[in-house]
Coordinates of C-alpha atoms in Angstrom, one line a residue:
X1 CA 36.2 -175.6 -58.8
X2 CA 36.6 -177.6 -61.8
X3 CA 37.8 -181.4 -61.4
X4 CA 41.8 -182.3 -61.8
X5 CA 43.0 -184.7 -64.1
X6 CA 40.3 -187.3 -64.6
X7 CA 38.3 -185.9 -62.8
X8 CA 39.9 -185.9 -60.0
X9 CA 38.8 -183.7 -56.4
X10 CA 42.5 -183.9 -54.8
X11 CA 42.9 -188.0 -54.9
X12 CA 39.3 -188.8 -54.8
X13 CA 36.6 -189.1 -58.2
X14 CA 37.8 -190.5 -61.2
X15 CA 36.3 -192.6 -63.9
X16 CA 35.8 -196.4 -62.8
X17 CA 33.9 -198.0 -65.6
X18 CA 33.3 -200.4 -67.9
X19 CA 34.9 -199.3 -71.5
X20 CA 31.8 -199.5 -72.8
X21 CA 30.5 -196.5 -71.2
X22 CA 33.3 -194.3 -71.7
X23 CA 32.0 -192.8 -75.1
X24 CA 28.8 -192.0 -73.0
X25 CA 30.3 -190.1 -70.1
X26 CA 33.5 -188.2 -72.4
X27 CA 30.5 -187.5 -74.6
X28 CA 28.6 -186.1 -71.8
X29 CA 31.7 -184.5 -70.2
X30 CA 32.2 -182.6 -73.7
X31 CA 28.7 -181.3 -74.5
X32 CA 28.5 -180.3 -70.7
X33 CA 31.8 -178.3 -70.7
X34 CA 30.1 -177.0 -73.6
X35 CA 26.5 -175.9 -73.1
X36 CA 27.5 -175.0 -68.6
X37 CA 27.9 -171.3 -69.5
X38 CA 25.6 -171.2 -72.5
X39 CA 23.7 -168.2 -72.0
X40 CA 20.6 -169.6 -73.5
X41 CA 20.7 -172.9 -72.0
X42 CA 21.4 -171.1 -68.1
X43 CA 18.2 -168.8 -69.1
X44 CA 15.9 -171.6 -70.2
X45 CA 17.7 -173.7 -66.7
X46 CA 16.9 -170.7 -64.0
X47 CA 13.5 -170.1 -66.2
X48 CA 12.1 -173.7 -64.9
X49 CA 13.6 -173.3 -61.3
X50 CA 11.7 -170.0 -60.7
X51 CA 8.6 -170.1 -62.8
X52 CA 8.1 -174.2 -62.5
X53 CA 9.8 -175.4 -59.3
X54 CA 9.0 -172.3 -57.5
X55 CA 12.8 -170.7 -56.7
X56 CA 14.1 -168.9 -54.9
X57 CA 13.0 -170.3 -51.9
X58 CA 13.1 -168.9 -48.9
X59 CA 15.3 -168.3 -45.9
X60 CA 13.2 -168.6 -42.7
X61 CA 14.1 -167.3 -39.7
X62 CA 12.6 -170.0 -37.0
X63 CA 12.0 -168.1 -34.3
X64 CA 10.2 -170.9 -32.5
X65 CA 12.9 -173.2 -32.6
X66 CA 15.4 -170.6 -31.5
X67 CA 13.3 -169.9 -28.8
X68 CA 13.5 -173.1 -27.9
X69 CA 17.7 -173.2 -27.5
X70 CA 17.7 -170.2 -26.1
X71 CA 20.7 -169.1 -28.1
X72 CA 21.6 -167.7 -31.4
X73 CA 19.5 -167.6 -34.1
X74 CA 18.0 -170.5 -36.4
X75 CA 17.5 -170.2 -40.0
X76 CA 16.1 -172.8 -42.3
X77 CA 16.5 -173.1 -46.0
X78 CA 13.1 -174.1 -47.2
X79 CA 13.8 -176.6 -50.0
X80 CA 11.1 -178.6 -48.8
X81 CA 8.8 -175.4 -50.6
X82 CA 9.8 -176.8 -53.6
X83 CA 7.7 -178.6 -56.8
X84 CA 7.8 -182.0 -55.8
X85 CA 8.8 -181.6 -52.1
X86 CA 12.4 -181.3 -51.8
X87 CA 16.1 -180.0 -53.3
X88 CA 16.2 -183.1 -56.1
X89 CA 14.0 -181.1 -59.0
X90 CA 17.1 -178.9 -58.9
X91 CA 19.0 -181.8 -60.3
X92 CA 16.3 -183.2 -62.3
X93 CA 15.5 -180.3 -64.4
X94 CA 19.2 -179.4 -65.3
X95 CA 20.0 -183.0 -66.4
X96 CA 16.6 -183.6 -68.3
X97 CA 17.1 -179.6 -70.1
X98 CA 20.6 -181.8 -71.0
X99 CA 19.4 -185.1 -72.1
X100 CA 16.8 -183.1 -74.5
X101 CA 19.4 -181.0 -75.8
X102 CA 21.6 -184.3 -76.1
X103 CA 18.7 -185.8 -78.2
X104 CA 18.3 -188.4 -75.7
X105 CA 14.8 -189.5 -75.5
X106 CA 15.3 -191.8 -72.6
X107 CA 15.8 -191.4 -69.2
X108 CA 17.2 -193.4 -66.2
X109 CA 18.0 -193.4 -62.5
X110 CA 17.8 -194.5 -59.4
X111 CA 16.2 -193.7 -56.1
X112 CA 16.3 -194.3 -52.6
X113 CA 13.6 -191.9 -50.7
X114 CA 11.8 -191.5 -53.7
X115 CA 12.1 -187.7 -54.3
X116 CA 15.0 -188.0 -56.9
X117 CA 12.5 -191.0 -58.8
X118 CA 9.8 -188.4 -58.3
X119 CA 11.4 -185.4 -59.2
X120 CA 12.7 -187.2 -62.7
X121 CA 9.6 -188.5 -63.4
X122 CA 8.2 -185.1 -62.9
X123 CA 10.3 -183.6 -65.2
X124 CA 10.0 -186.7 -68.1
X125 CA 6.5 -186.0 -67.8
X126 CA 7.1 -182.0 -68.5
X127 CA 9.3 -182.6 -71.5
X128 CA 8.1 -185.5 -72.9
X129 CA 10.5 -188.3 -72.2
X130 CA 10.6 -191.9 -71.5
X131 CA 11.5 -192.7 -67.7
X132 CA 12.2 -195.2 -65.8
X133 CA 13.3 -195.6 -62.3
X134 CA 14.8 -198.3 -60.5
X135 CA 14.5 -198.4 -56.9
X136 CA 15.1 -201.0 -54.1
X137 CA 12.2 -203.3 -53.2
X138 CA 12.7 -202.4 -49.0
X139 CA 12.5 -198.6 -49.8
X140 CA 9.6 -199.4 -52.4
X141 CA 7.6 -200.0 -49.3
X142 CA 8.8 -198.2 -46.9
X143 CA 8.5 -195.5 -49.3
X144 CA 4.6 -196.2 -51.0
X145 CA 3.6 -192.8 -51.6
X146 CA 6.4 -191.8 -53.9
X147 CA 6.6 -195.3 -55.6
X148 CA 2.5 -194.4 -56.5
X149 CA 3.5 -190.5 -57.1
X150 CA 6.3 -192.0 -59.9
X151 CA 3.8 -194.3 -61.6
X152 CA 0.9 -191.3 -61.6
X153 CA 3.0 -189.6 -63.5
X154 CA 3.3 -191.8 -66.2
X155 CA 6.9 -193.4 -65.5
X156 CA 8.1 -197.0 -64.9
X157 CA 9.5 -198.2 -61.2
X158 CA 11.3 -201.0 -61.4
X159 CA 12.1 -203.1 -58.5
X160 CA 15.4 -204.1 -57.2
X161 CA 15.6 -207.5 -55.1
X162 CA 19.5 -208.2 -55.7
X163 CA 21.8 -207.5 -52.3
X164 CA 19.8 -205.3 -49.7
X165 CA 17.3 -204.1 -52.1
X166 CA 18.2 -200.8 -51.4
X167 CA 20.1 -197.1 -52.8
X168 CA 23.2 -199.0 -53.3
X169 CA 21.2 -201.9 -55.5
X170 CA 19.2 -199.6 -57.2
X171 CA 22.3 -197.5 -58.2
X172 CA 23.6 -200.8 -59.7
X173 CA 21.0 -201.8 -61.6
X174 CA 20.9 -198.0 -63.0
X175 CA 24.3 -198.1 -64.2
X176 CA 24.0 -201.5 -66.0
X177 CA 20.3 -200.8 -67.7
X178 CA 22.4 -197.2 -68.9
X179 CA 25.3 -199.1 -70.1
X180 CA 22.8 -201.4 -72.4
X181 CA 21.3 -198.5 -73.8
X182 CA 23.7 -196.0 -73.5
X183 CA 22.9 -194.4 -77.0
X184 CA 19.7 -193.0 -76.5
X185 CA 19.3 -193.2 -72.7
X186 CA 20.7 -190.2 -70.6
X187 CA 21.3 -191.4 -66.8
X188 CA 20.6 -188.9 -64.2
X189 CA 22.4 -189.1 -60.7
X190 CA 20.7 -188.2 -58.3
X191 CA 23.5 -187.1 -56.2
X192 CA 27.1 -186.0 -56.4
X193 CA 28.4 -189.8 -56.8
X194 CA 29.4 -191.7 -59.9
X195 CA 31.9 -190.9 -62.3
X196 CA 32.9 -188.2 -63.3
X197 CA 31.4 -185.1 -64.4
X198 CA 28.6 -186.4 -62.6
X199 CA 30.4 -185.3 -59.2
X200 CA 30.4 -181.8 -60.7
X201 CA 27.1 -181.4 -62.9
X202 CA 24.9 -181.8 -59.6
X203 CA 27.3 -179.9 -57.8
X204 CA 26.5 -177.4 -59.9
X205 CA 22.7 -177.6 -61.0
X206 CA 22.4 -178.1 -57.1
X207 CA 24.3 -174.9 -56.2
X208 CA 21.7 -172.4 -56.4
X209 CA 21.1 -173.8 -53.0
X210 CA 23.9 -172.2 -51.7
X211 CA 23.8 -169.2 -54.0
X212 CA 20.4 -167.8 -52.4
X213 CA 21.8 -168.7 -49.2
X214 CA 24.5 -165.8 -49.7
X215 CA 22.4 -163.4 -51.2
X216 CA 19.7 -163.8 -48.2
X217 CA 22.2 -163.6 -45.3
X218 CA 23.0 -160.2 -46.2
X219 CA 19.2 -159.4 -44.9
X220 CA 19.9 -161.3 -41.9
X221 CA 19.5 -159.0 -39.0
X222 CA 21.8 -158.7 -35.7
X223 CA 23.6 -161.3 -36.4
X224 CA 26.2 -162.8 -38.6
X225 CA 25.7 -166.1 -40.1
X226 CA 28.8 -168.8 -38.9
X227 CA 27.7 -171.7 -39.5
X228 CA 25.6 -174.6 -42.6
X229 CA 24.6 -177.9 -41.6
X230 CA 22.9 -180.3 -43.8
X231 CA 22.2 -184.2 -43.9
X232 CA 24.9 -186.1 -46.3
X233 CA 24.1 -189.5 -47.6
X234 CA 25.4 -189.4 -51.5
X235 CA 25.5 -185.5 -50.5
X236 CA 23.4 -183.1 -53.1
X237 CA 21.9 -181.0 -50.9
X238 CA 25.5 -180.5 -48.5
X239 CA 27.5 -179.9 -51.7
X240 CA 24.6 -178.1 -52.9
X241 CA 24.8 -175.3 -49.6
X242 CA 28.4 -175.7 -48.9
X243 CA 30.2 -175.3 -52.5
X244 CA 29.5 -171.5 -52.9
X245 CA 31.2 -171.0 -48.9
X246 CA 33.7 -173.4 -50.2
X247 CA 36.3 -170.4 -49.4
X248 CA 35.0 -168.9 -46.4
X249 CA 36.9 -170.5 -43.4
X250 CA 34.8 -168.4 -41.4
X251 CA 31.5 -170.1 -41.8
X252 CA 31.6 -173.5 -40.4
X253 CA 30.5 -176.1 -43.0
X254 CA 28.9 -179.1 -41.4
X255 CA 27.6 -182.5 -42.9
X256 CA 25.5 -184.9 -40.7
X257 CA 26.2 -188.3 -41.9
X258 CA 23.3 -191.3 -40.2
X259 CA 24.5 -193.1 -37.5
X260 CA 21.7 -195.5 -37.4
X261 CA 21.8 -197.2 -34.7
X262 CA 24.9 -196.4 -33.1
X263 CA 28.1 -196.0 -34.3
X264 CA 29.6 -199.2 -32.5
X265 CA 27.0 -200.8 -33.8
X266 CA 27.1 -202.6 -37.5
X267 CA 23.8 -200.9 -38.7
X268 CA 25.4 -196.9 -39.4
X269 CA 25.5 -195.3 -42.8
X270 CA 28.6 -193.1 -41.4
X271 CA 31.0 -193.5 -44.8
X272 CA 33.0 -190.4 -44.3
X273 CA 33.4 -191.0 -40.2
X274 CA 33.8 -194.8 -40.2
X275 CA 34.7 -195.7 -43.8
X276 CA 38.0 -195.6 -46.0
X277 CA 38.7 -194.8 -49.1
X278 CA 37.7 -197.0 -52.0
X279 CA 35.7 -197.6 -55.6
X280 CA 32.1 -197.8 -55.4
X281 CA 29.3 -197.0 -58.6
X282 CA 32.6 -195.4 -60.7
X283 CA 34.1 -193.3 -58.5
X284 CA 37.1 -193.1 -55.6
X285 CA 35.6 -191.9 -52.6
X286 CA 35.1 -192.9 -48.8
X287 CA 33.1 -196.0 -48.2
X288 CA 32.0 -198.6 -45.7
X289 CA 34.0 -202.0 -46.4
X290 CA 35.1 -204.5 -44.7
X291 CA 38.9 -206.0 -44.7
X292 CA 39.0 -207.1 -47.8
X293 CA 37.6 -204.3 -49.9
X294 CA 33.6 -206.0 -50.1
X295 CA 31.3 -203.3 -49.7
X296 CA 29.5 -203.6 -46.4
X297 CA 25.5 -203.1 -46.1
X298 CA 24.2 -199.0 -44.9
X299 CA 21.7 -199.2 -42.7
X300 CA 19.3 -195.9 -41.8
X301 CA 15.8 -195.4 -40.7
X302 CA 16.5 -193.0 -43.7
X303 CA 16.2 -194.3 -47.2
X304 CA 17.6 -191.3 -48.6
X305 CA 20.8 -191.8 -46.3
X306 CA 21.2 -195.4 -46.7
X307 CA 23.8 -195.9 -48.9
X308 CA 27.7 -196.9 -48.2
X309 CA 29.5 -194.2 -49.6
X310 CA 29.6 -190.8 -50.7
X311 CA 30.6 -188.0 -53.1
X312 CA 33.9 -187.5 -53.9
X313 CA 34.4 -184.3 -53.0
X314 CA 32.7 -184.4 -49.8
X315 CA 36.1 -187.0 -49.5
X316 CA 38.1 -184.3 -50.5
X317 CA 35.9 -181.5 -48.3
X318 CA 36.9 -183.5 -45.6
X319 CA 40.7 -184.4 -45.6
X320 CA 41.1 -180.5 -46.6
X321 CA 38.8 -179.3 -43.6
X322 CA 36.3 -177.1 -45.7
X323 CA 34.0 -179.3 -44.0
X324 CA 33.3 -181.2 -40.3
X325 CA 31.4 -184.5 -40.9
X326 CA 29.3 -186.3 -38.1
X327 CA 26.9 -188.6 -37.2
X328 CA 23.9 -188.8 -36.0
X329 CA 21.3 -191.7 -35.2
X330 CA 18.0 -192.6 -35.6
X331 CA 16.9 -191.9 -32.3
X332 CA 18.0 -188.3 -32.3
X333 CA 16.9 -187.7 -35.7
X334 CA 13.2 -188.7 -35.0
X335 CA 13.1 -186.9 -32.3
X336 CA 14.3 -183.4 -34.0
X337 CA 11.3 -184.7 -36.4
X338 CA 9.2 -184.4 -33.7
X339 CA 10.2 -181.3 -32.4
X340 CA 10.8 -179.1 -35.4
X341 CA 6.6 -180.4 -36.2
X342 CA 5.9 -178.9 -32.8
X343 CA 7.7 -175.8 -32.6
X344 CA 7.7 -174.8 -36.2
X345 CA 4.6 -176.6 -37.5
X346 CA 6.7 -177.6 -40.4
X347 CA 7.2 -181.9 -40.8
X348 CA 10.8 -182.2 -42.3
X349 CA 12.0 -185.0 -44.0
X350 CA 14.2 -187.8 -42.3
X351 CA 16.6 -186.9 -44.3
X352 CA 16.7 -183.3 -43.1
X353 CA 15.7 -184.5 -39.8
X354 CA 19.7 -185.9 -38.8
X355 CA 20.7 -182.2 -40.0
X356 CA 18.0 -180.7 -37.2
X357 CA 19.1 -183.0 -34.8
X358 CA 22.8 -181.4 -34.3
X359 CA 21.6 -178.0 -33.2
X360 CA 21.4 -180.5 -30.3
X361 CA 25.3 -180.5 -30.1
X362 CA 25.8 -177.1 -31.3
X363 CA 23.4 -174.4 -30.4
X364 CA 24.3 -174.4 -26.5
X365 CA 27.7 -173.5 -27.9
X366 CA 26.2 -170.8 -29.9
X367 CA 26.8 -166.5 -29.1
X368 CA 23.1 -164.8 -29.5
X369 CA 24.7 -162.7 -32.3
X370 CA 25.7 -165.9 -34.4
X371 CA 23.4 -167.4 -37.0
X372 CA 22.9 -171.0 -37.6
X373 CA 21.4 -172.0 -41.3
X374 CA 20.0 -175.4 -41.8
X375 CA 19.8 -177.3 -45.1
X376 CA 15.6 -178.6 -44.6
X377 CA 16.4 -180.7 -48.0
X378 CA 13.1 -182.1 -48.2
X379 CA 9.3 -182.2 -46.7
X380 CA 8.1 -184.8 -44.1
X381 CA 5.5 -187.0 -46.0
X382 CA 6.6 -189.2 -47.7
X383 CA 7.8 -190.4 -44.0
X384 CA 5.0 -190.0 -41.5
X385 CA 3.4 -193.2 -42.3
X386 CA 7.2 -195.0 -41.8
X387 CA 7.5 -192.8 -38.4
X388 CA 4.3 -193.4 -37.2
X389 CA 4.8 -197.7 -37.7
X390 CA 8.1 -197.0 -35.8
X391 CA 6.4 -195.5 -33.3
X392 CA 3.5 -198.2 -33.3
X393 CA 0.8 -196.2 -34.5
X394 CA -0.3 -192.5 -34.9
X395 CA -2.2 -192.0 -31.7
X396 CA 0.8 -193.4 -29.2
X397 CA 3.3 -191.0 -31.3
X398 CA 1.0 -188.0 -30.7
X399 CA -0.2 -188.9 -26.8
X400 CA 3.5 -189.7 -26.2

C-alpha cells in the first residue's frame, strides 16, 4: 500500500515539519521511490539480511509452551536469532544501504531499548559511516549493556536529559541534530513513526518479517494459522508481521500495546487504546495528551515501549479493523518473561514479553487445529539485569 496524498494512511501520517527539512525528506521520498524496486539495490539489500544478519529466520513451533495452554498450537518468529539480537538490523541495513547510495556519510538516530542504537551502530561500523546516537539518560542506565555495545563499536551515544529523558526525548533531539546537518547526515527511524516516507520505508525494509511468515505457514502441520500478535510501541516489528496479512480478514492481526501499570492508572504507554489523534515527531497519529493537546509522559518497565504515540498506520490499521490493539502491563509481561525462559529455555525481550503475555487472554479461546504465531521481536539481555533489580536480586527471582 503506498501512502495517499502527503503521505497520508486514510487521515493519519503527513509531513509535520520545519521547512527547513522538507528538501531532506522530498529528497529522500524521491531517491527512495526510485532505488525501492531497483533490482540491484533489493539484491545487495536481501544479500546483507541473509549472509550478514543471518535471514531467514526461523518459525518455531513451541511445543513446550503449547503444552503448557493445552490448546492450539504456538509458533514463535525468532527475530531474536538475529545479528545484533532482535528485528531492528532489518531497518538498519536498508536505511544505511540508502544513506551510502545517497552519499550521505553521516548517520543519526535515536533509541530507546538500545537495539535500534545498536543495530545502526552495527551497520556504521560495516560500511564505514559516522554514527551517532542519541538516547535518553533513564534508558541509558536502565539499558548499560547496549549503551557499552554502541560505543564498542565505534559510535557516539549522546545523552538526553531534557523532559523524561526517554524514546520520546531522544526522538527530539534526533530530529533537531538532523535538521542542523541535514546535508550530509541521513536520519534513520527506528520505527514506522515520523514523517513521511519514513512510515513506509520501515514498513517495508521491516516486511520480510511477515514475508517468511507466509512462506513458512504453508509447512505448518495440522493446523491452519488464525492469528499474529506482536508488541507495538512506535510499531516496526507489528507492521513488520502484519503488512503482508494486511488483506487476509481471516488471520487475526493483534498488537499489544504496554499498559504499565494499569490502565486507570497515569503510568500506561497505551496510545492507540487510550490516546487520540494528534501531531507528534512529524506525523498525525494516535497519542497520549492531555486536554489541551501537551503531550503526556509514557511510562513502561519497557524502554522500547515507552513512548506516547505510534505509527501512523497502525492509526489507520485500527479505525479500519485490520488490526485489534490491547494492553498489557508490566506485571503480566514479566511474568510471560519468566515463563517463556522456563518452558522454552529461550529469554525474550520485554518488548516481546507484553506480545507473550496475551496467549494469556487468547489461547483458552483457541481450537487445537488453530495456530497462534508470535512476533519474539527481540532477545532477553539486554533486560535481565533490569528484571532481576525489579525483582530485588537474581537469587529471589529464581527461588521465587
Amino acid at each position: 500500500m503506498m501512502p495517499g496524498k502527503n503521505g497520508r494512511f486514510g487521515k493519519y501520517g503527513g509531513r509535520f515539519v520545519p521547512e527547513t527539512v522538507m528538501p531532506a525528506l522530498l529528497e529522500l521520498s524521491d531517491f527512495y521511490s526510485k532505488i525501492k524496486h531497483d533490482p540491484e539495490f533489493q539484491a545487495e539489500f536481501s544479500r546483507y539480511l541473509k549472509e550478514y544478519a543471518g535471514r531467514p529466520t526461523a518459525l518455531y513451533f513451541a511445543q513446550n509452551l503449547t503444552n503448557y495452554y493445552g490448546r492450539g498450537k504456538i509458533y514463535l518468529k525468532r527475530e531474536d536469532l538475529l545479528h545484533t539480537g532482535a528485528h531492528k538490523i532489518n531497518n538498519a541495513i536498508g536505511q544505511a544501504l540508502l544513506a551510502r547510495r545517497m552519499g550521505k556519510p553521516r548517520i543519526v538516530a535515536e533509541t530507546g531499548a538500545g537495539q535500534h542504537g545498536v543495530a545502526c551502530a552495527t551497520v556504521a561500523a560495516l560500511f564505514g559511516l559516522e554514527c551517532r546516537v542519541f538516547m535518553g539518560e533513564e534508558d541509558m542506565e536502565r539499558q548499560a549493556l547496549n549503551v557499552f555495545r554502541m560505543r564498542l563499536l565505534g559510535s557516539e551515544v549522546i545523552p538526553v536529559t531534557s523532559g523524561s529523558g526517554t524514546l520520546k526525548d531522544a526522538t527530539s533531539e534526533a530530529l533537531r541534530y538532523w535538521v542542523a546537518n541535514v546535508r550530509d547526515t541521513h536520519y534513520i527511524i527506528g520505527s514506522v513513526v515520523g514523517p513521511h516516507p519514513y512510515p513506509m520505508i520501515v514498513r517495508d525494509f521491516q516486511s520480510i518479517i511477515g514475508q517468511e511468515v507466509k512462506e513458512q505457514a504453508v509447512a505448518i502441520a495440522d493446523a491452519k494459522l488464525k492469528m499474529i500478535i506482536a508488541c507495538v510501541g512506535g510499531g516496526s516489528n507489528a507492521m513488520g508481521i502484519f503488512y503482508p496479512f494486511k488483506d487476509d480478514a481471516s488471520i487475526r492481526k493483534i498488537g499489544v500495546e504496554a499498559a504499565g501499570k494499569g490502565l486507570t492508572s497515569d503510568e500506561h504507554a497505551a496510545s492507540l487504546s487510550l490516546g487520540r489523534p494528534g501531531v507528534l515527531h512529524g506525523a498525525y497519529s494516535y497519542l497520549l495528551q492531555d486536554a489541551d493537546g501537551q503531550v503526556i509522559p509514557a511510562y513502561s518497565i519497557s524502554a522500547g515501549l515507552d513512548y506516547p504515540g505510534v505509527g501512523p498506520e497502525h492509526s489507520f490499521f485500527k479505525e479500519t479493523g485490520v488490526a485489534k490493539y490491547v494492553a498489557v502491563t508490566d506485571q503480566q509481561a514479566l511474568a510471560a518473561f519468566e515463563r517463556l525462559a522456563r518452558t522454552e529455555g529461550v529469554i525474550p525481550a520485554l518488548e516481546s514479553s507484553h506480545a507473550l503475555a496475551y496467549l494469556e487472554e487468547i489461547m483458552p479461546e483457541t481450537r487445537p487445529d488453530e495456530a497462534v504465531v508470535v512476533c519474539l521481536s527481540g532477545r532477553g539481555d539486554k533486560d535481565v539485569q533490569q528484571v532481576a533489580k525489579y525483582w530485588g536480586d537474581c537469587h529471589a527471582a529464581i527461588d521465587r
